[in-house]
mmCIF file of C-alpha atoms and ligand atoms in Angstrom:
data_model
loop_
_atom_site.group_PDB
_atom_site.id
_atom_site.type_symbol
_atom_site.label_atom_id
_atom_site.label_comp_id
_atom_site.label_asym_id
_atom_site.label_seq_id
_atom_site.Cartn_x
_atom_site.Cartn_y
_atom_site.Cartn_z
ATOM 1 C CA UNK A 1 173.000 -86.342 59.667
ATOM 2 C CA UNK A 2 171.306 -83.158 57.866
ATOM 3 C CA UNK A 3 171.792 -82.341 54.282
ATOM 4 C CA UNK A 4 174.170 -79.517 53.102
ATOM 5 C CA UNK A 5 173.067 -77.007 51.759
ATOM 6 C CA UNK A 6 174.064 -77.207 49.168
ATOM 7 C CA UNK A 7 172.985 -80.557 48.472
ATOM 8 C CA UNK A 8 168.764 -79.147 49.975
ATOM 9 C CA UNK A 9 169.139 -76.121 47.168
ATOM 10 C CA UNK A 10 170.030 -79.005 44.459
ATOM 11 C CA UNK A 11 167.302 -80.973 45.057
ATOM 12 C CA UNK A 12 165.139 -78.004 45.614
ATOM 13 C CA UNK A 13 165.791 -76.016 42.391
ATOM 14 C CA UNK A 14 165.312 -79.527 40.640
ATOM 15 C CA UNK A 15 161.796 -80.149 41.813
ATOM 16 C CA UNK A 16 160.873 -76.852 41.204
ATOM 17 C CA UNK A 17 161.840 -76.904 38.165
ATOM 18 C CA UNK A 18 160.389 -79.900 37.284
ATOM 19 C CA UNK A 19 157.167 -80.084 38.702
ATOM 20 C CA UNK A 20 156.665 -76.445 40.856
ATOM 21 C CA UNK A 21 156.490 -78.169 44.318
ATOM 22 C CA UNK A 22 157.883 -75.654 46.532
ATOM 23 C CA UNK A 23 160.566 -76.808 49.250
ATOM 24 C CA UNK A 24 161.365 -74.069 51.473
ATOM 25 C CA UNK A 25 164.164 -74.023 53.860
ATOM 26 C CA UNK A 26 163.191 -76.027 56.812
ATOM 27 C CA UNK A 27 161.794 -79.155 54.761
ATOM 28 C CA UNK A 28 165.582 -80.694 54.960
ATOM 29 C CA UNK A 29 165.088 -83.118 56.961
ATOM 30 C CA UNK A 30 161.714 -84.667 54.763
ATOM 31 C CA UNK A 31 163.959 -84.315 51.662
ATOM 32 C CA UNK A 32 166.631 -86.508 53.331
ATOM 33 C CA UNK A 33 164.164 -89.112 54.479
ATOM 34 C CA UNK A 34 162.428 -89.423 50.900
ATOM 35 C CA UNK A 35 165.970 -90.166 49.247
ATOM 36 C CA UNK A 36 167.175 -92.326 51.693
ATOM 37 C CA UNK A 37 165.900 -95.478 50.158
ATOM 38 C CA UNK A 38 167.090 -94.435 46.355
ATOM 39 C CA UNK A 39 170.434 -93.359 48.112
ATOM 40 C CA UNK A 40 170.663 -97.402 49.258
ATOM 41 C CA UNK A 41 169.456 -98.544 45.797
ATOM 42 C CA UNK A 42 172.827 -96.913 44.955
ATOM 43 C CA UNK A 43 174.887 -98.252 47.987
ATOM 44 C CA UNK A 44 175.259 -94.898 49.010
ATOM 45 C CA UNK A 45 174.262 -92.440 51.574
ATOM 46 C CA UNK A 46 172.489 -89.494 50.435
ATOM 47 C CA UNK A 47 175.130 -86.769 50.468
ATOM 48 C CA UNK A 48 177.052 -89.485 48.223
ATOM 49 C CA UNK A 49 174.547 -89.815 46.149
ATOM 50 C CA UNK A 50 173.590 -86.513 45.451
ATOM 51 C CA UNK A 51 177.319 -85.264 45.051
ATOM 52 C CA UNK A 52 177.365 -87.341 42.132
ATOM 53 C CA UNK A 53 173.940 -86.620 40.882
ATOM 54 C CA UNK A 54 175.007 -82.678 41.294
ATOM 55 C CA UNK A 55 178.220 -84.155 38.993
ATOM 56 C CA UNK A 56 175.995 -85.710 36.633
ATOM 57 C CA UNK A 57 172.482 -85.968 36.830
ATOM 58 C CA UNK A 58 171.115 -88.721 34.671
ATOM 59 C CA UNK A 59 167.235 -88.352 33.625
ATOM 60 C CA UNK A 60 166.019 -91.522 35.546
ATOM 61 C CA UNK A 61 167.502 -90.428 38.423
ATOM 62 C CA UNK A 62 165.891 -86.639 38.062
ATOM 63 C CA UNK A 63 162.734 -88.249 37.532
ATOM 64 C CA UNK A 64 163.177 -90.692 40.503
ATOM 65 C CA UNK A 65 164.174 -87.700 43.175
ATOM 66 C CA UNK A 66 161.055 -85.501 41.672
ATOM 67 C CA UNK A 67 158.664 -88.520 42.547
ATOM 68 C CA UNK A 68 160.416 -89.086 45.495
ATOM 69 C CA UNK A 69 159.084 -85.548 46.661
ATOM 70 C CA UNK A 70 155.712 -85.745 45.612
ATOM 71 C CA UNK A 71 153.188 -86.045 48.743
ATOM 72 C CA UNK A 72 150.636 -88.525 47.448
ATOM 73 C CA UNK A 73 148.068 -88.808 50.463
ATOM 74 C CA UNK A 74 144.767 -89.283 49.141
ATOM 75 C CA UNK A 75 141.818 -91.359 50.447
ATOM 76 C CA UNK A 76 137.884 -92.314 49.803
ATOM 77 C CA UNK A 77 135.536 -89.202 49.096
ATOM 78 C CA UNK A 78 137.973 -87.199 50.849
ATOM 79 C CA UNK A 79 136.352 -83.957 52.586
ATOM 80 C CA UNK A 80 133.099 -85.800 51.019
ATOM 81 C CA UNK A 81 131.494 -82.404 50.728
ATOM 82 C CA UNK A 82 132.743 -81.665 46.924
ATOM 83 C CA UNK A 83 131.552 -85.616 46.359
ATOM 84 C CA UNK A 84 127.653 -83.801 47.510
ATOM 85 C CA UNK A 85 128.291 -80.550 45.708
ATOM 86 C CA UNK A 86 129.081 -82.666 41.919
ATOM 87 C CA UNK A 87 125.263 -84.552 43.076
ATOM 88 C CA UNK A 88 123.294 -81.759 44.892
ATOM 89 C CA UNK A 89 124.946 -78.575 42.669
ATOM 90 C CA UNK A 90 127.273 -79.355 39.561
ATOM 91 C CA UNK A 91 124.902 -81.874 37.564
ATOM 92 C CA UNK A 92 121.591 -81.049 38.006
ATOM 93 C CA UNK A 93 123.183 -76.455 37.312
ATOM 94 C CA UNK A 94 124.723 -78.965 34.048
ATOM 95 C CA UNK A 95 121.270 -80.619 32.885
ATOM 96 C CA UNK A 96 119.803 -77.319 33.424
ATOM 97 C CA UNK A 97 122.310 -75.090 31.266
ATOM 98 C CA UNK A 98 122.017 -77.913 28.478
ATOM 99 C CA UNK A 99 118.625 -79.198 28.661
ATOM 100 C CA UNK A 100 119.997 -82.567 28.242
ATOM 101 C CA UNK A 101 123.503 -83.999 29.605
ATOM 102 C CA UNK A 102 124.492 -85.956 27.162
ATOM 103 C CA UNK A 103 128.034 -86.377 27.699
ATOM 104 C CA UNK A 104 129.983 -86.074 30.669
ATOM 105 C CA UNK A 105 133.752 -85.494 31.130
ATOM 106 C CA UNK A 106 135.828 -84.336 34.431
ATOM 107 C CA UNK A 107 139.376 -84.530 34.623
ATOM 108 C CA UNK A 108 141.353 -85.190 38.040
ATOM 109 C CA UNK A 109 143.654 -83.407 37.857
ATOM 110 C CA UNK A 110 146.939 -84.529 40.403
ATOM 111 C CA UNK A 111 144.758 -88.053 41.245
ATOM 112 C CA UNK A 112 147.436 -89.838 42.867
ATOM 113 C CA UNK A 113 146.642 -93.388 43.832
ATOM 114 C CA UNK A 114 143.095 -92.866 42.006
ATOM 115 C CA UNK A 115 140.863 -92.623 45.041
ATOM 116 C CA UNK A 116 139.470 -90.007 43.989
ATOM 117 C CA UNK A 117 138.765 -90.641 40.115
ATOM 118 C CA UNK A 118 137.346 -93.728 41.082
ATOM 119 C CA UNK A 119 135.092 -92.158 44.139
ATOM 120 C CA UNK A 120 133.915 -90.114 41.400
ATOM 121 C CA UNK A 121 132.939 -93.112 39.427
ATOM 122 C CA UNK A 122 130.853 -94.734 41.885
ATOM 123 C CA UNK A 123 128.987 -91.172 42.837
ATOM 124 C CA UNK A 124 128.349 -90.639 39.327
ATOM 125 C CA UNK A 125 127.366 -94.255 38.973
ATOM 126 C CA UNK A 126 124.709 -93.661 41.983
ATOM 127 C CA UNK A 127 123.807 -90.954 40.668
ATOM 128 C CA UNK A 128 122.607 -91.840 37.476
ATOM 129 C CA UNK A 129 120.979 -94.939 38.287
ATOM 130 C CA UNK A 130 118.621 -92.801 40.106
ATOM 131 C CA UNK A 131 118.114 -90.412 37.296
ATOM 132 C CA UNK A 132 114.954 -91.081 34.743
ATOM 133 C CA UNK A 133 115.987 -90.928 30.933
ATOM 134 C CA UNK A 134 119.721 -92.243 29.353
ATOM 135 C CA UNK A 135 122.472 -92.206 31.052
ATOM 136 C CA UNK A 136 124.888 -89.789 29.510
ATOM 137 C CA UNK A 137 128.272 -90.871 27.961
ATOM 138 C CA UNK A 138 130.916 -90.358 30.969
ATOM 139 C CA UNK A 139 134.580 -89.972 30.980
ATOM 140 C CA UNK A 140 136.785 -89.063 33.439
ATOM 141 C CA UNK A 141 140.532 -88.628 32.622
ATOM 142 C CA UNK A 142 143.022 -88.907 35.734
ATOM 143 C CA UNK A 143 146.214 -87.666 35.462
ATOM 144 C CA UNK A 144 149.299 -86.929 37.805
ATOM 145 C CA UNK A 145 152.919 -86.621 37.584
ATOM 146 C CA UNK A 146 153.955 -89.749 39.175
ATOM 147 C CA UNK A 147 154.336 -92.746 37.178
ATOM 148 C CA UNK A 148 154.592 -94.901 40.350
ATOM 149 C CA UNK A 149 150.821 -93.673 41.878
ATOM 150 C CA UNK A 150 149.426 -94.129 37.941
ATOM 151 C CA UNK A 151 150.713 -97.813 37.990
ATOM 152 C CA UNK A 152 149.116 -98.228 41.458
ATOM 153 C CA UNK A 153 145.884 -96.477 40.600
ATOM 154 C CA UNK A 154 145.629 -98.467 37.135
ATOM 155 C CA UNK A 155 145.719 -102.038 39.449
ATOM 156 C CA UNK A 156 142.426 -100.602 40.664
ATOM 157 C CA UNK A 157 143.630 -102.998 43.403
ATOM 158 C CA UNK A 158 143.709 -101.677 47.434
ATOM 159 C CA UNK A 159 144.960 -102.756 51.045
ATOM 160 C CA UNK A 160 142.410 -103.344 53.965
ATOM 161 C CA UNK A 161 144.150 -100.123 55.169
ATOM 162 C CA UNK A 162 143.212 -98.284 52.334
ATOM 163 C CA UNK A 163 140.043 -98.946 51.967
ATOM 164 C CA UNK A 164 139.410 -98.472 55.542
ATOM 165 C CA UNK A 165 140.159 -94.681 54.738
ATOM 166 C CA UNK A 166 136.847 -92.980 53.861
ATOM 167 C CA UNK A 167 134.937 -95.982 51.732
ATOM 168 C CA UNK A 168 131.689 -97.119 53.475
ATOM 169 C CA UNK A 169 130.983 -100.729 53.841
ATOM 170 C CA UNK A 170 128.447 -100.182 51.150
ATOM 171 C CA UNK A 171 130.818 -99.220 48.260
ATOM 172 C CA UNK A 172 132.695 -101.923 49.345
ATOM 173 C CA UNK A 173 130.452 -104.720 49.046
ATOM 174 C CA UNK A 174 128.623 -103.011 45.695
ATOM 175 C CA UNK A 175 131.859 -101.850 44.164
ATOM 176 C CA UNK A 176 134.775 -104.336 44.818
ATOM 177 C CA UNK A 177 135.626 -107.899 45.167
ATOM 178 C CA UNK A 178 138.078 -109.447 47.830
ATOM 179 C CA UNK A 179 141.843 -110.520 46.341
ATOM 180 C CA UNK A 180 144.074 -112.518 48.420
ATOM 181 C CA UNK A 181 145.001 -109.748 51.141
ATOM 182 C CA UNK A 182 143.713 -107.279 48.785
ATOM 183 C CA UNK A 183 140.148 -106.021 47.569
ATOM 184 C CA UNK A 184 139.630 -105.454 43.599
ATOM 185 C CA UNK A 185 137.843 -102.596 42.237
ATOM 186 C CA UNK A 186 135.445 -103.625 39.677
ATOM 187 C CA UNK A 187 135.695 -103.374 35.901
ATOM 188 C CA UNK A 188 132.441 -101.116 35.891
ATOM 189 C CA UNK A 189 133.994 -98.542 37.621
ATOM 190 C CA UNK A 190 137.388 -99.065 36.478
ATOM 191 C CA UNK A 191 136.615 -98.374 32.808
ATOM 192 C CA UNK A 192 135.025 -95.635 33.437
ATOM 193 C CA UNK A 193 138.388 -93.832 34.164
ATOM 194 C CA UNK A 194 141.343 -93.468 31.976
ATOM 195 C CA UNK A 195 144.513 -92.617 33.612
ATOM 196 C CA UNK A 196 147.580 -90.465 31.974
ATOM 197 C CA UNK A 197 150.570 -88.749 33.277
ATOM 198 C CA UNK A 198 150.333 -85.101 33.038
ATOM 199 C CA UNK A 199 152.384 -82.479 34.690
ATOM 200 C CA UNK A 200 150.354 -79.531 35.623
ATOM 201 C CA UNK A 201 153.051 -77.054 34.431
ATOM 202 C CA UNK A 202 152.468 -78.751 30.520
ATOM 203 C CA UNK A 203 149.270 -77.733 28.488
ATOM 204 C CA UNK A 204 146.194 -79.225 29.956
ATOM 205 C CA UNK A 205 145.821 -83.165 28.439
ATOM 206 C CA UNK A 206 143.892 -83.889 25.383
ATOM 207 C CA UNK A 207 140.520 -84.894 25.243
ATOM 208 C CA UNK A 208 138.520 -81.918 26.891
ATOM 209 C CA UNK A 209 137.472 -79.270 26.716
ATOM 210 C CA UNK A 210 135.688 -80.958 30.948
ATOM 211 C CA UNK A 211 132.628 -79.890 32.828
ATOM 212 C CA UNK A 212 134.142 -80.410 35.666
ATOM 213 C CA UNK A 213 137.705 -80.538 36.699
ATOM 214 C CA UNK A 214 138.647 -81.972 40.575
ATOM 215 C CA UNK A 215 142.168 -80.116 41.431
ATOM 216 C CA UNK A 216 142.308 -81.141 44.887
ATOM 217 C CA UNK A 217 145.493 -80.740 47.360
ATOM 218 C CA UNK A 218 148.255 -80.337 44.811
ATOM 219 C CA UNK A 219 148.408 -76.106 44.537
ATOM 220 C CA UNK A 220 149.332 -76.047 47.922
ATOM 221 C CA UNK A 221 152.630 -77.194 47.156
ATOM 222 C CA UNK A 222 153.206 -74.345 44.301
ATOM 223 C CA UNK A 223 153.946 -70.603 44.955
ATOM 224 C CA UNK A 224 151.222 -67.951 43.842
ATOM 225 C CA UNK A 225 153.093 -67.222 40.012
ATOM 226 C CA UNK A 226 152.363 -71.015 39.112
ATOM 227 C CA UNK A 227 148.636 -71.524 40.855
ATOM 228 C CA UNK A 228 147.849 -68.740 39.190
ATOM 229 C CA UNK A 229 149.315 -70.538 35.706
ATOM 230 C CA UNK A 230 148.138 -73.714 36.119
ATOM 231 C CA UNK A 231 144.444 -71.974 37.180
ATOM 232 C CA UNK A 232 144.166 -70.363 34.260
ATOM 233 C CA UNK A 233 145.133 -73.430 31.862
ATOM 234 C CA UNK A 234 142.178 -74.935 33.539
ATOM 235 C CA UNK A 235 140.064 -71.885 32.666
ATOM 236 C CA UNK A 236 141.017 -72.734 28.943
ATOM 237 C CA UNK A 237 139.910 -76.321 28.940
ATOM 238 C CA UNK A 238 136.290 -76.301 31.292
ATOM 239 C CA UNK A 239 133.195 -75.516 29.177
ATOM 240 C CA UNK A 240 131.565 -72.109 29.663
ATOM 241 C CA UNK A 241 129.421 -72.730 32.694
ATOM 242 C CA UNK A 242 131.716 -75.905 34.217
ATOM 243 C CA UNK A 243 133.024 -76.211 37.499
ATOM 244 C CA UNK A 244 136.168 -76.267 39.341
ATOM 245 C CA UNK A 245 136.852 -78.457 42.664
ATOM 246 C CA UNK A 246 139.807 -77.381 44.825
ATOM 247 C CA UNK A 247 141.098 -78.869 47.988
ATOM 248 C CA UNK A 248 139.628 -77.595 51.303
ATOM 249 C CA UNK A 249 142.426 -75.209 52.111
ATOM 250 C CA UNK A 250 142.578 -74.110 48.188
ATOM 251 C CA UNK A 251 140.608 -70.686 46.752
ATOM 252 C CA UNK A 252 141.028 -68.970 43.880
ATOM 253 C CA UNK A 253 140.294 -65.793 45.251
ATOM 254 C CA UNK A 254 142.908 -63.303 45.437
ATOM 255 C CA UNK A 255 144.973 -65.796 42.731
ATOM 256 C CA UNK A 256 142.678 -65.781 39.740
ATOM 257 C CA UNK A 257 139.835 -63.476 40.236
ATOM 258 C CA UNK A 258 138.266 -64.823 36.931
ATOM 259 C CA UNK A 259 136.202 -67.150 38.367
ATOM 260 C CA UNK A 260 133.130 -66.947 40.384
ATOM 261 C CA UNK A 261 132.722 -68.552 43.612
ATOM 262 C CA UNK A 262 129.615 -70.764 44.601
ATOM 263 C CA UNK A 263 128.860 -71.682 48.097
ATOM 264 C CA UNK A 264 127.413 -75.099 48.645
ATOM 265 C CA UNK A 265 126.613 -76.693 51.649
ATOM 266 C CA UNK A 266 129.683 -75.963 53.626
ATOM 267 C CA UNK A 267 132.253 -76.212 50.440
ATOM 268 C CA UNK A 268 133.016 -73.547 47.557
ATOM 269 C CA UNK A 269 133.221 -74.663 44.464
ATOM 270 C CA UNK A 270 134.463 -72.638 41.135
ATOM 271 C CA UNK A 271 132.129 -71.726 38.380
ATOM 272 C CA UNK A 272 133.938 -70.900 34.914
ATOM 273 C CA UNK A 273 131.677 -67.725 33.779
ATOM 274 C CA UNK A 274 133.611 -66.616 31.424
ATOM 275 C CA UNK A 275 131.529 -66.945 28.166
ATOM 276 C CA UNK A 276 128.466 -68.503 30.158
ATOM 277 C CA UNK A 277 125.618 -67.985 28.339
HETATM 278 C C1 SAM B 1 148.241 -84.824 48.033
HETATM 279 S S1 SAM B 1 148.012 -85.615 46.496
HETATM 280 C C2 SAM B 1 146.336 -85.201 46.152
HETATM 281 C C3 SAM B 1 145.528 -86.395 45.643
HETATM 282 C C4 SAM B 1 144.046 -86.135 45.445
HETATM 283 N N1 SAM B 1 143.804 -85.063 44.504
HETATM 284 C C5 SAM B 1 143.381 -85.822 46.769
HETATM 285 O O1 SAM B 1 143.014 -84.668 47.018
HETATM 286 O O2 SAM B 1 143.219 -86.738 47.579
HETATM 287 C C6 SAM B 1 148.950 -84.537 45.436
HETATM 288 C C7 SAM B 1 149.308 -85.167 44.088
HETATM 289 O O3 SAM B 1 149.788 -84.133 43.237
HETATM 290 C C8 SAM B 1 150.752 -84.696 42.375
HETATM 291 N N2 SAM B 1 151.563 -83.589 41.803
HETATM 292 C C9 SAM B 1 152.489 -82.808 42.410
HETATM 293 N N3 SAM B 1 153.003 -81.923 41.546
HETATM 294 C C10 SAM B 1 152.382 -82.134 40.354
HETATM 295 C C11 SAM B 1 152.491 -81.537 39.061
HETATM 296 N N4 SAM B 1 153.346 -80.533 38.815
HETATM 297 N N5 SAM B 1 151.708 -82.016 38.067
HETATM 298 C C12 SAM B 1 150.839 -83.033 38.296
HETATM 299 N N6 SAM B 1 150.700 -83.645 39.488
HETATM 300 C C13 SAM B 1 151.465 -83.207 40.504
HETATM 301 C C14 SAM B 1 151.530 -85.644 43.267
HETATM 302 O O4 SAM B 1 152.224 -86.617 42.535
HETATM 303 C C15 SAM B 1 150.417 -86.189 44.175
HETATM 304 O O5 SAM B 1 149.969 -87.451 43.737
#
């Protein structure tokens, strides 16, 4: 069976609304698939239950279909490039502008299961171990809009399948400990990150302004008007002289001109400039 349409433009207008993903026409059949199992929760099959969401829409069950269309694939140091540029480009260009790092703080922005946060944590860990002199005060704040991948990502807890995806054996054995059919990230890393739902169409969380923000894979799903919002919220909140890390199919060229573009290795990364000393 394929949705109405007038059931697709429901659901689409909603999630728009609510967080900017963008379904165009075509994506039907994915939005029938994701409601499927709320649908059954119900006892109902979707068209049922979105005729009487369309009726009545309660807030839970908004906030349920929104999730429900969220992509949340993520894995290890994905594209592993921006995970060199942060060691090779963005601290040492930091230590340099401030003659000492003393304090470090990078938002993920859109972390999803926290893969990414917590790769962070372990390069950063690395990183400084090797570094004469203090280590500087780190924070890294990961937020999404998707109170189900928080939960998960807060667990700090992973299937052999997930960590199959992109973590060498090394991290593995340094960085976790096995749990049942599960391995445990440890506390080390985990407090290192501190997790918060955000929606990227709200003000940017408290707590910055960052040096560096990671905004990987999530402005893909948004039209031009709202990457070029949410781009220059970031602006706002990364120091003069901070850095922005997009997805590898994500630019800011020819969306938000104000930022400069640095080529490292075989990755761009985004320099905020504006009021760089
Ligand atoms: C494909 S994942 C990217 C995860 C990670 N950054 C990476 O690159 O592996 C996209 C994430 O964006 C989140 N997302 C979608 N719309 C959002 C919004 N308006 N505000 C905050 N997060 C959003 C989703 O919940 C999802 O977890």
């Amino acid at each position: 069976m394929t949705l109405t349409q007038e059931s697709f433009s429901f659901v689409a207008t909603l999630v728009r609304q609510k967080s900017a993903i963008n379904l165009a026409p075509g994506k039907e059949y994915l939005v029938e698939s994701r409601l499927t199992p709320i649908a059954r929760s119900h006892g109902k099959t979707v068209e049922q239950y979105l005729a009487e969401q369309r009726a009545r829409l309660s807030h839970t069950e908004a906030e349920r279909i929104v999730e429900a269309l969220t992509t949340n694939e993520t894995s290890w140091f994905r594209d592993s490039q921006p995970f060199v540029a942060l060691t090779d480009h963005i601290l040492p260009e930091l230590k340099q502008q401030r003659g000492l790092l003393a304090t470090l703080k990078v938002w993920s922005a859109a972390c999803s299961t926290g893969q990414e946060p917590y790769s962070i944590g372990m390069v950063l860990t690395d990183y400084f171990a090797s570094q004469p002199g203090p280590r500087p005060v780190t924070e890294i704040i990961a937020t999404d809009l998707s109170q189900e991948v928080l939960e998960r990502a807060q667990k700090g807890r992973y299937s052999q399948l997930e960590v199959n995806r992109g973590l060498p054996a090394t991290h593995l054995v340094r960085h976790f400990e096995r749990s049942g059919t599960e391995w445990a990230l440890n506390q080390a890393i985990r407090q290192m990150v501190r997790f918060q739902r955000h929606n990227l169409l709200d003000s940017p969380p408290a707590g910055g302004p960052y040096d560096v923000v990671f905004l990987r894979n999530v402005l893909i799903y948004f039209d031009v008007q709202v990457k070029r919002e949410v781009l220059a919220k970031i602006r706002k909140v990364l120091k003069p002289g901070g850095f922005l890390i997009l997805g590898a199919a994500e630019t800011t060229v020819g969306v938000d001109d104000a930022w400069t573009r640095v080529q490292v290795g075989r990755s761009s990364i985004y320099q905020n400039t504006v009021g760089k000393k």
